[in-house]
CSV table of C-alpha atoms in Angstrom, one decimal:
chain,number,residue,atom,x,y,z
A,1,UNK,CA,-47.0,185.6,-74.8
A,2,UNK,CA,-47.1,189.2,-76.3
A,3,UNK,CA,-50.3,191.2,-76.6
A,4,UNK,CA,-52.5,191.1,-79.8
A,5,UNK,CA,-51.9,194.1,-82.0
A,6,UNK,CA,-53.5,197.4,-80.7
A,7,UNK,CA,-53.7,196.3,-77.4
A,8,UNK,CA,-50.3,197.1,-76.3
A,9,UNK,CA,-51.2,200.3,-74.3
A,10,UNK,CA,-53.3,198.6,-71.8
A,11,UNK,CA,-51.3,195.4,-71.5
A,12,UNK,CA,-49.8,194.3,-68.1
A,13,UNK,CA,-47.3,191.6,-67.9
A,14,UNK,CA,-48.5,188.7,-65.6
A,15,UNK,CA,-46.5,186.1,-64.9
A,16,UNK,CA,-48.6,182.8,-63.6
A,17,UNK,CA,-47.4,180.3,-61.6
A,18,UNK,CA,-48.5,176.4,-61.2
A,19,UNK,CA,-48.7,174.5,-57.6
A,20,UNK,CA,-46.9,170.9,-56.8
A,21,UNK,CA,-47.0,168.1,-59.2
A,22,UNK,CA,-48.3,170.7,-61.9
A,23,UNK,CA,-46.7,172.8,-64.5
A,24,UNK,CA,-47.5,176.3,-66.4
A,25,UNK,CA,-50.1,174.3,-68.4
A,26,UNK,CA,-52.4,173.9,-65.5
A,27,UNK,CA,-53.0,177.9,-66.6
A,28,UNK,CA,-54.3,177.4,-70.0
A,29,UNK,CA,-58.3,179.1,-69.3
A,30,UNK,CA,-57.1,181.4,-66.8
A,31,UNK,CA,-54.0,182.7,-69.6
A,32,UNK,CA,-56.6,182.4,-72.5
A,33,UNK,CA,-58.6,185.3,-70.9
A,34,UNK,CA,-55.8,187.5,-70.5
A,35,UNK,CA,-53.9,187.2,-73.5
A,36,UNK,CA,-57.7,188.1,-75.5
A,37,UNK,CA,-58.1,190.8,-72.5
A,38,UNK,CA,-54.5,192.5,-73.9
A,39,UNK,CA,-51.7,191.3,-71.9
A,40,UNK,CA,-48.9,189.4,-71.7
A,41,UNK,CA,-48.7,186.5,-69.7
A,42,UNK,CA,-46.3,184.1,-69.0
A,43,UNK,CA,-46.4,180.2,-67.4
A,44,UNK,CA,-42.9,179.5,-66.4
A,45,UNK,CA,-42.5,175.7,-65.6
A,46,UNK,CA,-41.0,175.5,-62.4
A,47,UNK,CA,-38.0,172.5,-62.2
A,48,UNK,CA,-39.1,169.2,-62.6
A,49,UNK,CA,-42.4,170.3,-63.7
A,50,UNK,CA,-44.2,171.0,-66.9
A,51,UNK,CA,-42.0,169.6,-69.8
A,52,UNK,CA,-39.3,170.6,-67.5
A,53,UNK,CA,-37.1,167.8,-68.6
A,54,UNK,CA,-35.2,167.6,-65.1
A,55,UNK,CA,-36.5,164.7,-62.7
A,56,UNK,CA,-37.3,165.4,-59.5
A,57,UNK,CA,-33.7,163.7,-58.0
A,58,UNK,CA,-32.2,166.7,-59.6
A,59,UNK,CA,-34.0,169.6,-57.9
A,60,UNK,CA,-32.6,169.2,-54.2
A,61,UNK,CA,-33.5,172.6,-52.7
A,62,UNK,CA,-36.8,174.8,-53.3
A,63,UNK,CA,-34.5,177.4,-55.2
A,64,UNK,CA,-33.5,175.0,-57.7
A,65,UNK,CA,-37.3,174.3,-58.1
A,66,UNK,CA,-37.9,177.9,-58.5
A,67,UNK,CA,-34.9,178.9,-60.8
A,68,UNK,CA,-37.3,179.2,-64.1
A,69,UNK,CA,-39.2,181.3,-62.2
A,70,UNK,CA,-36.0,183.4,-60.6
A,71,UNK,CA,-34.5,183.5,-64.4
A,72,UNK,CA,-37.8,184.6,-66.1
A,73,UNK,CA,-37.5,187.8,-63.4
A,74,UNK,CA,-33.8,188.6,-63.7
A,75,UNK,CA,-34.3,189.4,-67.2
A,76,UNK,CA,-36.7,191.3,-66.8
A,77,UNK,CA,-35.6,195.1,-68.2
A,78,UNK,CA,-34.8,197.0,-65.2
A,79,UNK,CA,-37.9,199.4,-65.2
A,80,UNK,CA,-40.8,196.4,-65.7
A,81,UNK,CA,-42.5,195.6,-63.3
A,82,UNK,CA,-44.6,192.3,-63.3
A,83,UNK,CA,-47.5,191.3,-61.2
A,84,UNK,CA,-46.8,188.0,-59.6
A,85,UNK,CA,-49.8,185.3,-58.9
A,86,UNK,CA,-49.0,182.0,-57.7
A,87,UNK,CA,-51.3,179.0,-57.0
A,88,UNK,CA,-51.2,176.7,-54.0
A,89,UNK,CA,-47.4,176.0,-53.4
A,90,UNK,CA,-46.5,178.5,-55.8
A,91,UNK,CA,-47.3,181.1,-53.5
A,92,UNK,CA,-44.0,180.1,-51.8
A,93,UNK,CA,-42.6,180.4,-54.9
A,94,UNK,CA,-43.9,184.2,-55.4
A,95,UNK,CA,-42.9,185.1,-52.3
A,96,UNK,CA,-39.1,183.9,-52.9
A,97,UNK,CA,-39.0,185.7,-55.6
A,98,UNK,CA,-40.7,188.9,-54.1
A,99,UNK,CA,-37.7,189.2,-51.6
A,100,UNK,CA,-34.8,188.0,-54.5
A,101,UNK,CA,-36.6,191.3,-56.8
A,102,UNK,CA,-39.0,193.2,-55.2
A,103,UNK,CA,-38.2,196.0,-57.3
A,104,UNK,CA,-39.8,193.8,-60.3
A,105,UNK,CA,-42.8,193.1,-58.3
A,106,UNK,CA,-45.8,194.9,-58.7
A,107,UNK,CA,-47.8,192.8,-56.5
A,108,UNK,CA,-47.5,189.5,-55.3
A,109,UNK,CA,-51.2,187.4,-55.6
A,110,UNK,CA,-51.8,184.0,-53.3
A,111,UNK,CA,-54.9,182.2,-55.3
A,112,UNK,CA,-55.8,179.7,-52.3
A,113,UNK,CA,-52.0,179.8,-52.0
A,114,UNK,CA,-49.5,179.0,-49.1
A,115,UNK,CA,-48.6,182.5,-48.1
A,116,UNK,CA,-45.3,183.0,-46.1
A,117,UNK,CA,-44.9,186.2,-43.7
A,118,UNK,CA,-41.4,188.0,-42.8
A,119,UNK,CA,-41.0,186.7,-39.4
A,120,UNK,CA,-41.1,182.7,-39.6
A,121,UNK,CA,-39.2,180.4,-42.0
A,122,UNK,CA,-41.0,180.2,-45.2
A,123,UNK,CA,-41.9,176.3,-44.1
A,124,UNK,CA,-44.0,177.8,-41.1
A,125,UNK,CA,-47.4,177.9,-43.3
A,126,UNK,CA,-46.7,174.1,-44.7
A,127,UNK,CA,-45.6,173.2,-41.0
A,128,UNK,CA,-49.1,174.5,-39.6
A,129,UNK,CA,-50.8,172.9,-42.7
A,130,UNK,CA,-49.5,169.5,-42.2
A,131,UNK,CA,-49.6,169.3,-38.6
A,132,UNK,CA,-53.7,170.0,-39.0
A,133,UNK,CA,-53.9,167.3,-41.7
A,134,UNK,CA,-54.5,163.3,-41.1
A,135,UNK,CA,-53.5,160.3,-43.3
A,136,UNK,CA,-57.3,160.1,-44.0
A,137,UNK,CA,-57.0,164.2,-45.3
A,138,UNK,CA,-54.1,163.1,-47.7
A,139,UNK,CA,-56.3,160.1,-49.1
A,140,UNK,CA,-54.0,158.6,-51.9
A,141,UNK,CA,-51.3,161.2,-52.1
A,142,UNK,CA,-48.1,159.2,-52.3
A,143,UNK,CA,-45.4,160.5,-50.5
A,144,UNK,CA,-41.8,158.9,-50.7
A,145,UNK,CA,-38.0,159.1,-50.1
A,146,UNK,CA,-36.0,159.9,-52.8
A,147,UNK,CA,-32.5,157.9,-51.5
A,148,UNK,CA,-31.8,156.4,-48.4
A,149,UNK,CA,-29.6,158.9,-46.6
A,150,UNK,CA,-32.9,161.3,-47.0
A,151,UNK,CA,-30.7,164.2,-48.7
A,152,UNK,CA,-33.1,164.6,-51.0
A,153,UNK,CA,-36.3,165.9,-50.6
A,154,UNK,CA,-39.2,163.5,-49.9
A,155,UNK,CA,-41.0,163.5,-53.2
A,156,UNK,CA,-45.0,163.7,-53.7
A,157,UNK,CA,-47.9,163.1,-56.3
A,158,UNK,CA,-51.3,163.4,-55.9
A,159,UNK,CA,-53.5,159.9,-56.3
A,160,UNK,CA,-56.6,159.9,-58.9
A,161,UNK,CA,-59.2,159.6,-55.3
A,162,UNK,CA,-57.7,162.9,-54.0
A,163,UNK,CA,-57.7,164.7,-57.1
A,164,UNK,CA,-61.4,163.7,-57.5
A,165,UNK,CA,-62.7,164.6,-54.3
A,166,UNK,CA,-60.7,167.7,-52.7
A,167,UNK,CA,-58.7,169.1,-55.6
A,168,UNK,CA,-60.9,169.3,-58.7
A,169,UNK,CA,-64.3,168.0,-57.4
A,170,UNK,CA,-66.3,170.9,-59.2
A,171,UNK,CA,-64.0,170.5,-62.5
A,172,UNK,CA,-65.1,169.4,-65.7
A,173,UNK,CA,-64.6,165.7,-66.2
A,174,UNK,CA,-62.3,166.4,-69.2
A,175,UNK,CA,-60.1,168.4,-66.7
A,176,UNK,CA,-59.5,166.0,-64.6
A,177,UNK,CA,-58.3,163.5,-67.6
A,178,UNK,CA,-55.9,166.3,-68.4
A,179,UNK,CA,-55.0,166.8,-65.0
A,180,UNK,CA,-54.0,163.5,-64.4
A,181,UNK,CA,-52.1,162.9,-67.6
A,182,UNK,CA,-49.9,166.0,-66.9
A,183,UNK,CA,-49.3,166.0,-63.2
A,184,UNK,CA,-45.7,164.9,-62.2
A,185,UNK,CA,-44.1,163.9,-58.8
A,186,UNK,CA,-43.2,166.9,-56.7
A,187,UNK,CA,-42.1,167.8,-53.7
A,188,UNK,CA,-43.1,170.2,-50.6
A,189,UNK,CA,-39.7,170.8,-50.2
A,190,UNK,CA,-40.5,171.0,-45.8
A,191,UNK,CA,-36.7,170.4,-45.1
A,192,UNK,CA,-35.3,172.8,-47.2
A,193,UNK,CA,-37.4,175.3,-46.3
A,194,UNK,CA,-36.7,174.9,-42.5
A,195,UNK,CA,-33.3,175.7,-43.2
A,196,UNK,CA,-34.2,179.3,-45.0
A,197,UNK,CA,-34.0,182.2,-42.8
A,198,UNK,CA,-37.3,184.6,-42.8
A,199,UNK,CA,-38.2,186.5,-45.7
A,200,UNK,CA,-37.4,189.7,-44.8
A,201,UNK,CA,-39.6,192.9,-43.9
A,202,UNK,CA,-37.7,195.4,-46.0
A,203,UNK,CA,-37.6,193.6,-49.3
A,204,UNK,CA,-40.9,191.0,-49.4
A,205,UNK,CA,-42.2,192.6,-46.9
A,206,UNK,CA,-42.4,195.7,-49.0
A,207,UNK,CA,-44.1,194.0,-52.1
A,208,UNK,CA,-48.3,194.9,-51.9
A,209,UNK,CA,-50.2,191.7,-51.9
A,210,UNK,CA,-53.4,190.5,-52.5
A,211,UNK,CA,-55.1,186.7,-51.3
A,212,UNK,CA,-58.4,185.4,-53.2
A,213,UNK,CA,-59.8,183.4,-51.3
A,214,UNK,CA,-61.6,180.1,-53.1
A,215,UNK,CA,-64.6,179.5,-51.0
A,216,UNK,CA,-65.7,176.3,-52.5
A,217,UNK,CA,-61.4,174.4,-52.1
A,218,UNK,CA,-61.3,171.5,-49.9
A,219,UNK,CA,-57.5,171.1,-50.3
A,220,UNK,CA,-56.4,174.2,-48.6
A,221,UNK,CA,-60.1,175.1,-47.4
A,222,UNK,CA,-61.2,178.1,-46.2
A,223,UNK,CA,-60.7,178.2,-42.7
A,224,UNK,CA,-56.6,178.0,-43.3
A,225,UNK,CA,-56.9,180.2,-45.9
A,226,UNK,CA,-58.4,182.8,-43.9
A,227,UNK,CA,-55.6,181.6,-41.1
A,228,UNK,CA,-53.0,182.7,-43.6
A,229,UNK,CA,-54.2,186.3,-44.1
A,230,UNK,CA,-55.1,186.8,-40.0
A,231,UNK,CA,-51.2,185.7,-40.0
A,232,UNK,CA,-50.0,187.8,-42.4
A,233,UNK,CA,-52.2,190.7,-43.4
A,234,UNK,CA,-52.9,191.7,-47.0
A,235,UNK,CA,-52.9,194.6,-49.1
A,236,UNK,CA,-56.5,193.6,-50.4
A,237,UNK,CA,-58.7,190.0,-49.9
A,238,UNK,CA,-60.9,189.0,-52.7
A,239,UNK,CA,-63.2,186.0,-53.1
A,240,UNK,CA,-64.7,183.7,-55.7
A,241,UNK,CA,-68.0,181.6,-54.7
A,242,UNK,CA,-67.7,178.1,-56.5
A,243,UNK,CA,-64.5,178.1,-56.8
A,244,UNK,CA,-62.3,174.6,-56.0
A,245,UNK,CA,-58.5,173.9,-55.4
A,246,UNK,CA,-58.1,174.2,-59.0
A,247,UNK,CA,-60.0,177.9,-59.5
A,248,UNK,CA,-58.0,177.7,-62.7
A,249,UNK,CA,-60.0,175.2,-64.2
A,250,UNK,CA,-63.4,175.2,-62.2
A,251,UNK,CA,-63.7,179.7,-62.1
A,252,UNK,CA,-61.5,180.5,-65.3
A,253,UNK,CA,-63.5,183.8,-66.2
A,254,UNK,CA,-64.0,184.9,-62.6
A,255,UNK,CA,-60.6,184.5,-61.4
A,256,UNK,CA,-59.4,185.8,-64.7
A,257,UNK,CA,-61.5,189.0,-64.5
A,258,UNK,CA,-60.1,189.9,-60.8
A,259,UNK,CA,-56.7,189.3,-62.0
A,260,UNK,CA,-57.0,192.0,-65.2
A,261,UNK,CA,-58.5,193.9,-62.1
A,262,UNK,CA,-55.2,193.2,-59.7
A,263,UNK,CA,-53.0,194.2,-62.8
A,264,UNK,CA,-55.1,197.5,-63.5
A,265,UNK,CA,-54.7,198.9,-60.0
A,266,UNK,CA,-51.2,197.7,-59.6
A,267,UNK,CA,-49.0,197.7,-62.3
């Protein structure tokens, strides 16, 4: 994760993290270009996820899912500060983790990510998603109790015809192989997050953000997207034309290039 030699002055620490049912290899183009651009980059897997070794049945609450992430901040040295990007769900994850250390947050980046704001639970976005979405929008994404008392959270995994068609439908065939082999049931964690009280103004409130917007996703598409940051004002918008759910594997180098941007101006 450390900068090649002689490129230590200009290196930024970015920390990259994955959306449901993936894990911090989801990252590997996008990481690839910023490690050979001279900075260091991690790809914590969240609980669960990744080679994770916890199943899902052991991660009840959304900050158990995030505690690799929480961790990887908290021992942080005092004085660095990181920028934080997170990719469709993991933007709930960045923002968490904006209001538990804002003081280690040099800016907080939503890549066609659900983006909380300081007034609503952090389950407001997914609410408003969800509500807008039919069974025919889900496709084959299996949803399904964990036990029978419904303590745990209802788990989910994407199905091969919705990866196809709205999550990497402008990916290379070999991604899709991969993305399939690697992807692992998840959860949108809806009932925990109910339960959490708003963000807060003073502490996530105060980290700058910035949204890219990926014109070309058909998962979150563009319309919520730009929903999100009406809702919650940025710091900055950028876009990327051709760019799918996964901009991570479809627009490596563009998305790559505006985060070595992002880090430039902000860390």
């Amino acid at each position: 994760m450390e900068a090649p030699a002689g490129k230590a002055a200009c290196s930024k620490h970015i920390v990259l993290v994955h959306g449901a049912c993936h894990g911090g290899w989801s990252w590997y183009k996008v990481a690839t270009r910023l490690r050979s651009a001279g900075h260091r980059v991690s790809t914590p897997d969240l609980a669960a996820s990744g080679i994770d070794p916890r199943p899902l049945r052991e991660v009840p609450t959304f900050r158990d899912y995030s505690k690799p992430l929480l961790d990887l901040l908290e021992s942080l040295p005092a004085e660095e500060k990181v920028v934080l990007v997170g990719h469709s769900l993991g933007g709930v994850n960045i923002a968490l983790a904006s209001e538990l250390f804002p003081e280690k947050v040099a800016a907080a980046v939503f890549v066609t990510a659900f983006m909380p704001d300081h007034s609503s639970p952090p389950s407001y976005v997914l609410e408003k998603f969800v509500e807008g979405r039919t069974a025919e929008d889900w496709m084959d994404t299996e949803f399904k109790p964990q036990d029978p008392d419904g303590k745990l959270p209802i788990s989910m995994l994407f199905g091969p015809l919705v990866t196809r068609a709205k999550l990497y439908q402008l990916c290379s065939p070999e991604d899709i192989t991969l993305g399939r082999s690697l992807m692992r049931v998840s959860s949108m964690f809806l009932d925990d997050l109910r339960l959490q009280q708003p963000y807060s103004e003073a502490r996530y409130g105060s980290v700058r953000k910035v949204f890219i917007v990926c014109k070309d996703d058909l998962a979150i598409d563009e319309s919520f997207q730009r929903w999100m940051i009406e809702n919650y004002p940025v710091d900055k918008v950028m876009e990327i034309d051709g760019a799918d759910h996964l901009a991570l594997f479809s627009t490596p180098a563009e998305l790559a290039s505006r985060l070595a941007d992002i880090a430039e101006k902000y860390a």
